[in-house]
JSON list of C-alpha atoms in Angstrom, two decimals:
[
{"chain": "A", "resi": 809, "resn": "ASP", "atom": "CA", "xyz": [72.04, 17.66, 17.04]},
{"chain": "A", "resi": 810, "resn": "ILE", "atom": "CA", "xyz": [73.85, 20.86, 16.34]},
{"chain": "A", "resi": 811, "resn": "VAL", "atom": "CA", "xyz": [74.62, 23.12, 19.31]},
{"chain": "A", "resi": 812, "resn": "MET", "atom": "CA", "xyz": [75.27, 26.85, 19.00]},
{"chain": "A", "resi": 813, "resn": "THR", "atom": "CA", "xyz": [77.19, 28.30, 21.94]},
{"chain": "A", "resi": 814, "resn": "GLN", "atom": "CA", "xyz": [77.59, 32.04, 22.42]},
{"chain": "A", "resi": 815, "resn": "SER", "atom": "CA", "xyz": [80.11, 33.78, 24.62]},
{"chain": "A", "resi": 816, "resn": "PRO", "atom": "CA", "xyz": [79.94, 35.65, 26.82]},
{"chain": "A", "resi": 817, "resn": "ASP", "atom": "CA", "xyz": [76.41, 35.32, 28.22]},
{"chain": "A", "resi": 818, "resn": "SER", "atom": "CA", "xyz": [76.51, 39.02, 29.11]},
{"chain": "A", "resi": 819, "resn": "LEU", "atom": "CA", "xyz": [78.73, 41.92, 28.28]},
{"chain": "A", "resi": 820, "resn": "ALA", "atom": "CA", "xyz": [79.09, 45.51, 29.49]},
{"chain": "A", "resi": 821, "resn": "VAL", "atom": "CA", "xyz": [80.87, 47.97, 27.21]},
{"chain": "A", "resi": 822, "resn": "SER", "atom": "CA", "xyz": [81.40, 51.73, 27.44]},
{"chain": "A", "resi": 823, "resn": "LEU", "atom": "CA", "xyz": [79.76, 54.00, 24.89]},
{"chain": "A", "resi": 824, "resn": "GLY", "atom": "CA", "xyz": [81.98, 54.40, 21.83]},
{"chain": "A", "resi": 825, "resn": "GLU", "atom": "CA", "xyz": [83.97, 51.26, 22.60]},
{"chain": "A", "resi": 826, "resn": "ARG", "atom": "CA", "xyz": [84.03, 47.97, 20.69]},
{"chain": "A", "resi": 827, "resn": "ALA", "atom": "CA", "xyz": [81.77, 45.08, 21.60]},
{"chain": "A", "resi": 828, "resn": "THR", "atom": "CA", "xyz": [82.55, 41.54, 20.49]},
{"chain": "A", "resi": 829, "resn": "ILE", "atom": "CA", "xyz": [80.24, 38.53, 20.72]},
{"chain": "A", "resi": 830, "resn": "ASN", "atom": "CA", "xyz": [81.31, 35.03, 19.77]},
{"chain": "A", "resi": 831, "resn": "CYS", "atom": "CA", "xyz": [79.31, 32.09, 18.45]},
{"chain": "A", "resi": 832, "resn": "LYS", "atom": "CA", "xyz": [80.62, 28.56, 18.14]},
{"chain": "A", "resi": 833, "resn": "SER", "atom": "CA", "xyz": [78.82, 25.81, 16.25]},
{"chain": "A", "resi": 834, "resn": "SER", "atom": "CA", "xyz": [79.24, 22.12, 16.99]},
{"chain": "A", "resi": 835, "resn": "GLN", "atom": "CA", "xyz": [79.17, 21.47, 13.24]},
{"chain": "A", "resi": 836, "resn": "SER", "atom": "CA", "xyz": [80.59, 23.40, 10.34]},
{"chain": "A", "resi": 837, "resn": "LEU", "atom": "CA", "xyz": [78.16, 25.89, 8.83]},
{"chain": "A", "resi": 838, "resn": "LEU", "atom": "CA", "xyz": [80.19, 26.20, 5.62]},
{"chain": "A", "resi": 839, "resn": "GLU", "atom": "CA", "xyz": [78.32, 24.66, 2.71]},
{"chain": "A", "resi": 840, "resn": "SER", "atom": "CA", "xyz": [80.67, 23.19, 0.12]},
{"chain": "A", "resi": 841, "resn": "SER", "atom": "CA", "xyz": [78.10, 23.61, -2.66]},
{"chain": "A", "resi": 842, "resn": "ASP", "atom": "CA", "xyz": [78.31, 27.40, -2.59]},
{"chain": "A", "resi": 843, "resn": "ASN", "atom": "CA", "xyz": [81.14, 28.15, -0.11]},
{"chain": "A", "resi": 844, "resn": "LYS", "atom": "CA", "xyz": [78.78, 30.14, 2.10]},
{"chain": "A", "resi": 845, "resn": "ASN", "atom": "CA", "xyz": [78.39, 30.07, 5.87]},
{"chain": "A", "resi": 846, "resn": "TYR", "atom": "CA", "xyz": [74.70, 29.81, 6.83]},
{"chain": "A", "resi": 847, "resn": "LEU", "atom": "CA", "xyz": [74.99, 31.82, 10.03]},
{"chain": "A", "resi": 848, "resn": "ALA", "atom": "CA", "xyz": [72.81, 34.78, 10.95]},
{"chain": "A", "resi": 849, "resn": "TRP", "atom": "CA", "xyz": [72.91, 37.33, 13.77]},
{"chain": "A", "resi": 850, "resn": "TYR", "atom": "CA", "xyz": [69.87, 38.96, 15.36]},
{"chain": "A", "resi": 851, "resn": "GLN", "atom": "CA", "xyz": [69.26, 41.82, 17.76]},
{"chain": "A", "resi": 852, "resn": "GLN", "atom": "CA", "xyz": [66.31, 41.74, 20.14]},
{"chain": "A", "resi": 853, "resn": "LYS", "atom": "CA", "xyz": [65.27, 44.72, 22.24]},
{"chain": "A", "resi": 854, "resn": "PRO", "atom": "CA", "xyz": [62.82, 44.36, 25.16]},
{"chain": "A", "resi": 855, "resn": "GLY", "atom": "CA", "xyz": [59.23, 43.90, 24.07]},
{"chain": "A", "resi": 856, "resn": "GLN", "atom": "CA", "xyz": [60.16, 43.60, 20.39]},
{"chain": "A", "resi": 857, "resn": "PRO", "atom": "CA", "xyz": [60.60, 40.69, 18.00]},
{"chain": "A", "resi": 858, "resn": "PRO", "atom": "CA", "xyz": [64.15, 39.96, 16.84]},
{"chain": "A", "resi": 859, "resn": "LYS", "atom": "CA", "xyz": [65.70, 41.94, 14.01]},
{"chain": "A", "resi": 860, "resn": "LEU", "atom": "CA", "xyz": [68.00, 40.40, 11.42]},
{"chain": "A", "resi": 861, "resn": "LEU", "atom": "CA", "xyz": [71.42, 42.08, 11.41]},
{"chain": "A", "resi": 862, "resn": "ILE", "atom": "CA", "xyz": [73.75, 39.79, 9.49]},
{"chain": "A", "resi": 863, "resn": "TYR", "atom": "CA", "xyz": [73.36, 36.76, 7.23]},
{"chain": "A", "resi": 864, "resn": "TRP", "atom": "CA", "xyz": [75.85, 34.52, 5.42]},
{"chain": "A", "resi": 865, "resn": "ALA", "atom": "CA", "xyz": [78.01, 35.26, 8.48]},
{"chain": "A", "resi": 866, "resn": "SER", "atom": "CA", "xyz": [79.16, 38.64, 7.18]},
{"chain": "A", "resi": 867, "resn": "THR", "atom": "CA", "xyz": [76.51, 40.25, 4.93]},
{"chain": "A", "resi": 868, "resn": "ARG", "atom": "CA", "xyz": [74.77, 43.15, 6.58]},
{"chain": "A", "resi": 869, "resn": "GLU", "atom": "CA", "xyz": [70.98, 43.30, 6.18]},
{"chain": "A", "resi": 870, "resn": "SER", "atom": "CA", "xyz": [69.69, 46.39, 4.40]},
{"chain": "A", "resi": 871, "resn": "GLY", "atom": "CA", "xyz": [69.41, 49.37, 6.74]},
{"chain": "A", "resi": 872, "resn": "VAL", "atom": "CA", "xyz": [71.71, 47.96, 9.43]},
{"chain": "A", "resi": 873, "resn": "PRO", "atom": "CA", "xyz": [74.37, 50.51, 10.49]},
{"chain": "A", "resi": 874, "resn": "ASP", "atom": "CA", "xyz": [77.87, 49.75, 9.32]},
{"chain": "A", "resi": 875, "resn": "ARG", "atom": "CA", "xyz": [79.19, 49.68, 12.89]},
{"chain": "A", "resi": 876, "resn": "PHE", "atom": "CA", "xyz": [77.78, 46.13, 12.94]},
{"chain": "A", "resi": 877, "resn": "SER", "atom": "CA", "xyz": [79.97, 43.52, 11.24]},
{"chain": "A", "resi": 878, "resn": "GLY", "atom": "CA", "xyz": [80.17, 39.75, 11.16]},
{"chain": "A", "resi": 879, "resn": "SER", "atom": "CA", "xyz": [83.12, 37.49, 10.57]},
{"chain": "A", "resi": 880, "resn": "GLY", "atom": "CA", "xyz": [84.23, 33.90, 10.80]},
{"chain": "A", "resi": 881, "resn": "SER", "atom": "CA", "xyz": [83.83, 30.64, 8.93]},
{"chain": "A", "resi": 882, "resn": "GLY", "atom": "CA", "xyz": [83.20, 26.98, 9.59]},
{"chain": "A", "resi": 883, "resn": "THR", "atom": "CA", "xyz": [82.46, 26.70, 13.30]},
{"chain": "A", "resi": 884, "resn": "ASP", "atom": "CA", "xyz": [83.62, 30.00, 14.80]},
{"chain": "A", "resi": 885, "resn": "PHE", "atom": "CA", "xyz": [81.91, 33.33, 14.23]},
{"chain": "A", "resi": 886, "resn": "THR", "atom": "CA", "xyz": [82.01, 36.85, 15.67]},
{"chain": "A", "resi": 887, "resn": "LEU", "atom": "CA", "xyz": [79.64, 39.80, 15.76]},
{"chain": "A", "resi": 888, "resn": "THR", "atom": "CA", "xyz": [81.43, 43.10, 16.29]},
{"chain": "A", "resi": 889, "resn": "ILE", "atom": "CA", "xyz": [79.94, 46.48, 17.10]},
{"chain": "A", "resi": 890, "resn": "SER", "atom": "CA", "xyz": [82.75, 48.89, 16.35]},
{"chain": "A", "resi": 891, "resn": "SER", "atom": "CA", "xyz": [81.54, 51.84, 18.41]},
{"chain": "A", "resi": 892, "resn": "LEU", "atom": "CA", "xyz": [78.76, 51.08, 20.87]},
{"chain": "A", "resi": 893, "resn": "GLN", "atom": "CA", "xyz": [75.75, 53.37, 20.85]},
{"chain": "A", "resi": 894, "resn": "ALA", "atom": "CA", "xyz": [73.07, 53.59, 23.53]},
{"chain": "A", "resi": 895, "resn": "GLU", "atom": "CA", "xyz": [70.48, 52.12, 21.16]},
{"chain": "A", "resi": 896, "resn": "ASP", "atom": "CA", "xyz": [72.56, 48.94, 20.77]},
{"chain": "A", "resi": 897, "resn": "VAL", "atom": "CA", "xyz": [71.58, 47.72, 24.23]},
{"chain": "A", "resi": 898, "resn": "ALA", "atom": "CA", "xyz": [69.84, 44.44, 23.46]},
{"chain": "A", "resi": 899, "resn": "VAL", "atom": "CA", "xyz": [70.18, 40.67, 23.46]},
{"chain": "A", "resi": 900, "resn": "TYR", "atom": "CA", "xyz": [72.03, 39.27, 20.47]},
{"chain": "A", "resi": 901, "resn": "TYR", "atom": "CA", "xyz": [71.53, 35.79, 19.02]},
{"chain": "A", "resi": 902, "resn": "CYS", "atom": "CA", "xyz": [73.32, 33.75, 16.41]},
{"chain": "A", "resi": 903, "resn": "GLN", "atom": "CA", "xyz": [71.47, 31.13, 14.38]},
{"chain": "A", "resi": 904, "resn": "ARG", "atom": "CA", "xyz": [72.22, 28.44, 11.87]},
{"chain": "A", "resi": 905, "resn": "TYR", "atom": "CA", "xyz": [69.74, 28.74, 9.01]},
{"chain": "A", "resi": 906, "resn": "TYR", "atom": "CA", "xyz": [68.79, 27.10, 5.71]},
{"chain": "A", "resi": 907, "resn": "ILE", "atom": "CA", "xyz": [69.64, 23.65, 7.05]},
{"chain": "A", "resi": 908, "resn": "THR", "atom": "CA", "xyz": [67.52, 22.07, 9.74]},
{"chain": "A", "resi": 909, "resn": "PRO", "atom": "CA", "xyz": [67.52, 22.25, 12.71]},
{"chain": "A", "resi": 910, "resn": "PHE", "atom": "CA", "xyz": [67.61, 26.04, 12.63]},
{"chain": "A", "resi": 911, "resn": "THR", "atom": "CA", "xyz": [69.23, 26.28, 16.04]},
{"chain": "A", "resi": 912, "resn": "PHE", "atom": "CA", "xyz": [69.74, 29.55, 17.92]},
{"chain": "A", "resi": 913, "resn": "GLY", "atom": "CA", "xyz": [72.50, 30.35, 20.35]},
{"chain": "A", "resi": 914, "resn": "GLN", "atom": "CA", "xyz": [71.45, 31.03, 23.94]},
{"chain": "A", "resi": 915, "resn": "GLY", "atom": "CA", "xyz": [71.83, 34.80, 23.54]},
{"chain": "A", "resi": 916, "resn": "THR", "atom": "CA", "xyz": [74.26, 37.45, 24.76]},
{"chain": "A", "resi": 917, "resn": "LYS", "atom": "CA", "xyz": [72.96, 40.40, 26.77]},
{"chain": "A", "resi": 918, "resn": "LEU", "atom": "CA", "xyz": [74.76, 43.62, 25.91]},
{"chain": "A", "resi": 919, "resn": "GLU", "atom": "CA", "xyz": [74.66, 46.53, 28.33]},
{"chain": "A", "resi": 920, "resn": "ILE", "atom": "CA", "xyz": [76.35, 49.90, 28.78]},
{"chain": "A", "resi": 921, "resn": "LYS", "atom": "CA", "xyz": [79.19, 50.10, 31.29]},
{"chain": "B", "resi": 1264, "resn": "GLU", "atom": "CA", "xyz": [55.03, 46.89, 3.92]},
{"chain": "B", "resi": 1265, "resn": "VAL", "atom": "CA", "xyz": [55.60, 43.33, 5.07]},
{"chain": "B", "resi": 1266, "resn": "GLN", "atom": "CA", "xyz": [53.27, 42.28, 7.87]},
{"chain": "B", "resi": 1267, "resn": "LEU", "atom": "CA", "xyz": [52.97, 39.05, 9.82]},
{"chain": "B", "resi": 1268, "resn": "VAL", "atom": "CA", "xyz": [50.09, 38.96, 12.29]},
{"chain": "B", "resi": 1269, "resn": "GLU", "atom": "CA", "xyz": [49.66, 36.00, 14.63]},
{"chain": "B", "resi": 1270, "resn": "SER", "atom": "CA", "xyz": [46.44, 34.96, 16.34]},
{"chain": "B", "resi": 1271, "resn": "GLY", "atom": "CA", "xyz": [45.06, 32.05, 18.31]},
{"chain": "B", "resi": 1272, "resn": "GLY", "atom": "CA", "xyz": [47.08, 32.18, 21.50]},
{"chain": "B", "resi": 1273, "resn": "GLY", "atom": "CA", "xyz": [45.58, 31.84, 24.94]},
{"chain": "B", "resi": 1274, "resn": "LEU", "atom": "CA", "xyz": [45.33, 29.75, 28.09]},
{"chain": "B", "resi": 1275, "resn": "VAL", "atom": "CA", "xyz": [45.06, 25.99, 27.66]},
{"chain": "B", "resi": 1276, "resn": "GLN", "atom": "CA", "xyz": [45.25, 23.09, 30.10]},
{"chain": "B", "resi": 1277, "resn": "PRO", "atom": "CA", "xyz": [48.06, 20.55, 29.96]},
{"chain": "B", "resi": 1278, "resn": "GLY", "atom": "CA", "xyz": [47.24, 17.90, 27.38]},
{"chain": "B", "resi": 1279, "resn": "GLY", "atom": "CA", "xyz": [45.05, 20.30, 25.45]},
{"chain": "B", "resi": 1280, "resn": "SER", "atom": "CA", "xyz": [45.28, 21.63, 21.91]},
{"chain": "B", "resi": 1281, "resn": "LEU", "atom": "CA", "xyz": [45.55, 25.03, 20.29]},
{"chain": "B", "resi": 1282, "resn": "ARG", "atom": "CA", "xyz": [45.83, 26.26, 16.71]},
{"chain": "B", "resi": 1283, "resn": "LEU", "atom": "CA", "xyz": [47.87, 29.33, 15.89]},
{"chain": "B", "resi": 1284, "resn": "SER", "atom": "CA", "xyz": [47.46, 31.25, 12.65]},
{"chain": "B", "resi": 1285, "resn": "CYS", "atom": "CA", "xyz": [49.58, 33.86, 10.93]},
{"chain": "B", "resi": 1286, "resn": "ALA", "atom": "CA", "xyz": [48.28, 36.23, 8.26]},
{"chain": "B", "resi": 1287, "resn": "ALA", "atom": "CA", "xyz": [50.96, 37.47, 5.88]},
{"chain": "B", "resi": 1288, "resn": "SER", "atom": "CA", "xyz": [50.80, 40.52, 3.64]},
{"chain": "B", "resi": 1289, "resn": "GLY", "atom": "CA", "xyz": [53.03, 42.87, 1.71]},
{"chain": "B", "resi": 1290, "resn": "PHE", "atom": "CA", "xyz": [55.09, 40.23, -0.06]},
{"chain": "B", "resi": 1291, "resn": "SER", "atom": "CA", "xyz": [54.80, 37.28, -2.41]},
{"chain": "B", "resi": 1292, "resn": "PHE", "atom": "CA", "xyz": [53.95, 34.71, 0.25]},
{"chain": "B", "resi": 1293, "resn": "SER", "atom": "CA", "xyz": [54.34, 31.60, -1.91]},
{"chain": "B", "resi": 1294, "resn": "ASN", "atom": "CA", "xyz": [57.99, 32.47, -2.62]},
{"chain": "B", "resi": 1295, "resn": "TYR", "atom": "CA", "xyz": [59.14, 32.11, 0.98]},
{"chain": "B", "resi": 1296, "resn": "TRP", "atom": "CA", "xyz": [59.78, 29.48, 3.60]},
{"chain": "B", "resi": 1297, "resn": "MET", "atom": "CA", "xyz": [57.94, 30.19, 6.82]},
{"chain": "B", "resi": 1298, "resn": "HIS", "atom": "CA", "xyz": [58.85, 29.41, 10.44]},
{"chain": "B", "resi": 1299, "resn": "TRP", "atom": "CA", "xyz": [57.45, 29.37, 13.93]},
{"chain": "B", "resi": 1300, "resn": "VAL", "atom": "CA", "xyz": [59.86, 30.46, 16.66]},
{"chain": "B", "resi": 1301, "resn": "ARG", "atom": "CA", "xyz": [58.98, 30.62, 20.35]},
{"chain": "B", "resi": 1302, "resn": "GLN", "atom": "CA", "xyz": [60.33, 32.43, 23.37]},
{"chain": "B", "resi": 1303, "resn": "ALA", "atom": "CA", "xyz": [59.43, 31.46, 26.92]},
{"chain": "B", "resi": 1304, "resn": "PRO", "atom": "CA", "xyz": [59.13, 34.37, 29.37]},
{"chain": "B", "resi": 1305, "resn": "GLY", "atom": "CA", "xyz": [62.59, 35.78, 30.09]},
{"chain": "B", "resi": 1306, "resn": "LYS", "atom": "CA", "xyz": [64.29, 33.11, 27.97]},
{"chain": "B", "resi": 1307, "resn": "GLY", "atom": "CA", "xyz": [65.95, 32.85, 24.59]},
{"chain": "B", "resi": 1308, "resn": "LEU", "atom": "CA", "xyz": [64.69, 32.13, 21.09]},
{"chain": "B", "resi": 1309, "resn": "VAL", "atom": "CA", "xyz": [63.81, 28.55, 20.15]},
{"chain": "B", "resi": 1310, "resn": "TRP", "atom": "CA", "xyz": [63.08, 27.50, 16.60]},
{"chain": "B", "resi": 1311, "resn": "VAL", "atom": "CA", "xyz": [59.94, 25.31, 16.49]},
{"chain": "B", "resi": 1312, "resn": "ALA", "atom": "CA", "xyz": [59.02, 24.43, 12.90]},
{"chain": "B", "resi": 1313, "resn": "HIS", "atom": "CA", "xyz": [59.54, 25.32, 9.26]},
{"chain": "B", "resi": 1314, "resn": "ILE", "atom": "CA", "xyz": [57.62, 24.79, 6.03]},
{"chain": "B", "resi": 1315, "resn": "ASN", "atom": "CA", "xyz": [58.90, 25.25, 2.51]},
{"chain": "B", "resi": 1316, "resn": "ASN", "atom": "CA", "xyz": [57.38, 27.40, -0.23]},
{"chain": "B", "resi": 1317, "resn": "ASP", "atom": "CA", "xyz": [54.69, 25.02, -1.46]},
{"chain": "B", "resi": 1318, "resn": "GLY", "atom": "CA", "xyz": [54.10, 23.16, 1.79]},
{"chain": "B", "resi": 1319, "resn": "SER", "atom": "CA", "xyz": [55.61, 19.89, 0.56]},
{"chain": "B", "resi": 1320, "resn": "HIS", "atom": "CA", "xyz": [58.38, 19.80, 3.17]},
{"chain": "B", "resi": 1321, "resn": "THR", "atom": "CA", "xyz": [58.21, 20.45, 6.90]},
{"chain": "B", "resi": 1322, "resn": "THR", "atom": "CA", "xyz": [60.72, 20.11, 9.73]},
{"chain": "B", "resi": 1323, "resn": "TYR", "atom": "CA", "xyz": [60.35, 20.30, 13.50]},
{"chain": "B", "resi": 1324, "resn": "ALA", "atom": "CA", "xyz": [62.41, 20.74, 16.63]},
{"chain": "B", "resi": 1325, "resn": "ASP", "atom": "CA", "xyz": [62.76, 17.47, 18.53]},
{"chain": "B", "resi": 1326, "resn": "SER", "atom": "CA", "xyz": [60.87, 18.96, 21.47]},
{"chain": "B", "resi": 1327, "resn": "VAL", "atom": "CA", "xyz": [57.65, 19.31, 19.43]},
{"chain": "B", "resi": 1328, "resn": "LYS", "atom": "CA", "xyz": [57.97, 16.52, 16.87]},
{"chain": "B", "resi": 1329, "resn": "GLY", "atom": "CA", "xyz": [54.85, 14.35, 16.79]},
{"chain": "B", "resi": 1330, "resn": "ARG", "atom": "CA", "xyz": [52.81, 16.94, 18.73]},
{"chain": "B", "resi": 1331, "resn": "PHE", "atom": "CA", "xyz": [52.91, 20.05, 16.50]},
{"chain": "B", "resi": 1332, "resn": "THR", "atom": "CA", "xyz": [52.00, 20.36, 12.81]},
{"chain": "B", "resi": 1333, "resn": "ILE", "atom": "CA", "xyz": [52.85, 23.32, 10.60]},
{"chain": "B", "resi": 1334, "resn": "SER", "atom": "CA", "xyz": [50.83, 23.99, 7.45]},
{"chain": "B", "resi": 1335, "resn": "ARG", "atom": "CA", "xyz": [50.23, 26.80, 4.97]},
{"chain": "B", "resi": 1336, "resn": "ASP", "atom": "CA", "xyz": [47.59, 28.03, 2.55]},
{"chain": "B", "resi": 1337, "resn": "ASN", "atom": "CA", "xyz": [49.22, 29.98, -0.24]},
{"chain": "B", "resi": 1338, "resn": "ALA", "atom": "CA", "xyz": [45.84, 31.04, -1.63]},
{"chain": "B", "resi": 1339, "resn": "LYS", "atom": "CA", "xyz": [45.01, 32.75, 1.67]},
{"chain": "B", "resi": 1340, "resn": "ASN", "atom": "CA", "xyz": [48.58, 33.83, 2.58]},
{"chain": "B", "resi": 1341, "resn": "THR", "atom": "CA", "xyz": [48.41, 32.08, 5.92]},
{"chain": "B", "resi": 1342, "resn": "VAL", "atom": "CA", "xyz": [50.59, 29.71, 7.90]},
{"chain": "B", "resi": 1343, "resn": "SER", "atom": "CA", "xyz": [49.31, 27.74, 10.87]},
{"chain": "B", "resi": 1344, "resn": "LEU", "atom": "CA", "xyz": [50.65, 25.73, 13.78]},
{"chain": "B", "resi": 1345, "resn": "GLN", "atom": "CA", "xyz": [48.45, 22.99, 15.23]},
{"chain": "B", "resi": 1346, "resn": "MET", "atom": "CA", "xyz": [49.66, 22.21, 18.74]},
{"chain": "B", "resi": 1347, "resn": "ASN", "atom": "CA", "xyz": [48.46, 19.03, 20.48]},
{"chain": "B", "resi": 1348, "resn": "SER", "atom": "CA", "xyz": [49.35, 17.37, 23.79]},
{"chain": "B", "resi": 1349, "resn": "LEU", "atom": "CA", "xyz": [50.50, 20.69, 25.17]},
{"chain": "B", "resi": 1350, "resn": "ARG", "atom": "CA", "xyz": [52.85, 20.79, 28.17]},
{"chain": "B", "resi": 1351, "resn": "GLY", "atom": "CA", "xyz": [53.84, 23.47, 30.65]},
{"chain": "B", "resi": 1352, "resn": "GLU", "atom": "CA", "xyz": [57.17, 23.87, 28.90]},
{"chain": "B", "resi": 1353, "resn": "ASP", "atom": "CA", "xyz": [55.35, 24.92, 25.72]},
{"chain": "B", "resi": 1354, "resn": "THR", "atom": "CA", "xyz": [54.36, 28.17, 27.45]},
{"chain": "B", "resi": 1355, "resn": "ALA", "atom": "CA", "xyz": [55.86, 30.95, 25.33]},
{"chain": "B", "resi": 1356, "resn": "VAL", "atom": "CA", "xyz": [55.29, 33.75, 22.89]},
{"chain": "B", "resi": 1357, "resn": "TYR", "atom": "CA", "xyz": [55.06, 32.16, 19.45]},
{"chain": "B", "resi": 1358, "resn": "HIS", "atom": "CA", "xyz": [56.38, 34.22, 16.53]},
{"chain": "B", "resi": 1359, "resn": "CYS", "atom": "CA", "xyz": [55.54, 33.63, 12.91]},
{"chain": "B", "resi": 1360, "resn": "ALA", "atom": "CA", "xyz": [58.57, 34.46, 10.78]},
{"chain": "B", "resi": 1361, "resn": "ARG", "atom": "CA", "xyz": [59.65, 34.62, 7.15]},
{"chain": "B", "resi": 1362, "resn": "GLY", "atom": "CA", "xyz": [62.69, 32.72, 6.01]},
{"chain": "B", "resi": 1363, "resn": "GLY", "atom": "CA", "xyz": [65.02, 34.37, 3.59]},
{"chain": "B", "resi": 1364, "resn": "GLY", "atom": "CA", "xyz": [68.71, 34.97, 4.09]},
{"chain": "B", "resi": 1365, "resn": "GLY", "atom": "CA", "xyz": [68.22, 34.18, 7.71]},
{"chain": "B", "resi": 1366, "resn": "ILE", "atom": "CA", "xyz": [64.81, 34.97, 9.19]},
{"chain": "B", "resi": 1367, "resn": "ASP", "atom": "CA", "xyz": [64.23, 38.44, 7.86]},
{"chain": "B", "resi": 1368, "resn": "GLN", "atom": "CA", "xyz": [60.69, 39.30, 8.98]},
{"chain": "B", "resi": 1369, "resn": "TRP", "atom": "CA", "xyz": [59.00, 38.55, 12.31]},
{"chain": "B", "resi": 1370, "resn": "GLY", "atom": "CA", "xyz": [55.53, 38.94, 13.71]},
{"chain": "B", "resi": 1371, "resn": "GLN", "atom": "CA", "xyz": [54.94, 40.43, 17.16]},
{"chain": "B", "resi": 1372, "resn": "GLY", "atom": "CA", "xyz": [53.94, 37.03, 18.47]},
{"chain": "B", "resi": 1373, "resn": "THR", "atom": "CA", "xyz": [51.01, 35.45, 20.30]},
{"chain": "B", "resi": 1374, "resn": "LEU", "atom": "CA", "xyz": [51.22, 34.20, 23.90]},
{"chain": "B", "resi": 1375, "resn": "VAL", "atom": "CA", "xyz": [50.42, 30.58, 24.67]},
{"chain": "B", "resi": 1376, "resn": "THR", "atom": "CA", "xyz": [50.06, 29.66, 28.33]},
{"chain": "B", "resi": 1377, "resn": "VAL", "atom": "CA", "xyz": [49.75, 26.01, 29.32]},
{"chain": "B", "resi": 1378, "resn": "SER", "atom": "CA", "xyz": [48.50, 25.74, 32.86]},
{"chain": "B", "resi": 1379, "resn": "SER", "atom": "CA", "xyz": [45.78, 24.11, 34.92]}
]
């Protein structure tokens, strides 16, 4: 089965600095039929359900601030927060979607340094 | 406004059964795949099951295959999860979620506790 591995497990970044979270898939997420990567990123704050940030590896969901960006293709992906804000403290997950199993990464906890 | 409201959680003994329901509103329910995703206390997200638009195709995580059944009623805008032979490791908050480009809408979840 597919395995999604995030790194690091936790991360502390100063306000205004860049935060980078990586996600590696054990299988390629690039679909040859449409040349799209079926990889999504989510943000989960304590006591809340997850929130979709990015889909197709790099398309920002409506309403998501442009400091959030996604990149990568195939098996290696990155979520970047260009200038960390206090409200970005959360756990971030990647997920393969559209093709089963819809596996999540283990999560990366992002804190303020 | 899109709303997904789960119900049916609670305390159940190991080996027991429970049926979760999710009431959807604010969108054209029959146009979307639906999922159940769970999260054990203090742990990460785990995808459990998915059902396609018309209910003709379902998929399950290996950990629940043969024990859980997902179904939907497009006339009532509901999706359900029948959980049998429950184990301690099934203890979690279960979220109903809408599949789009990724999973783009989530319910608040309902807590299932499996314990004697």
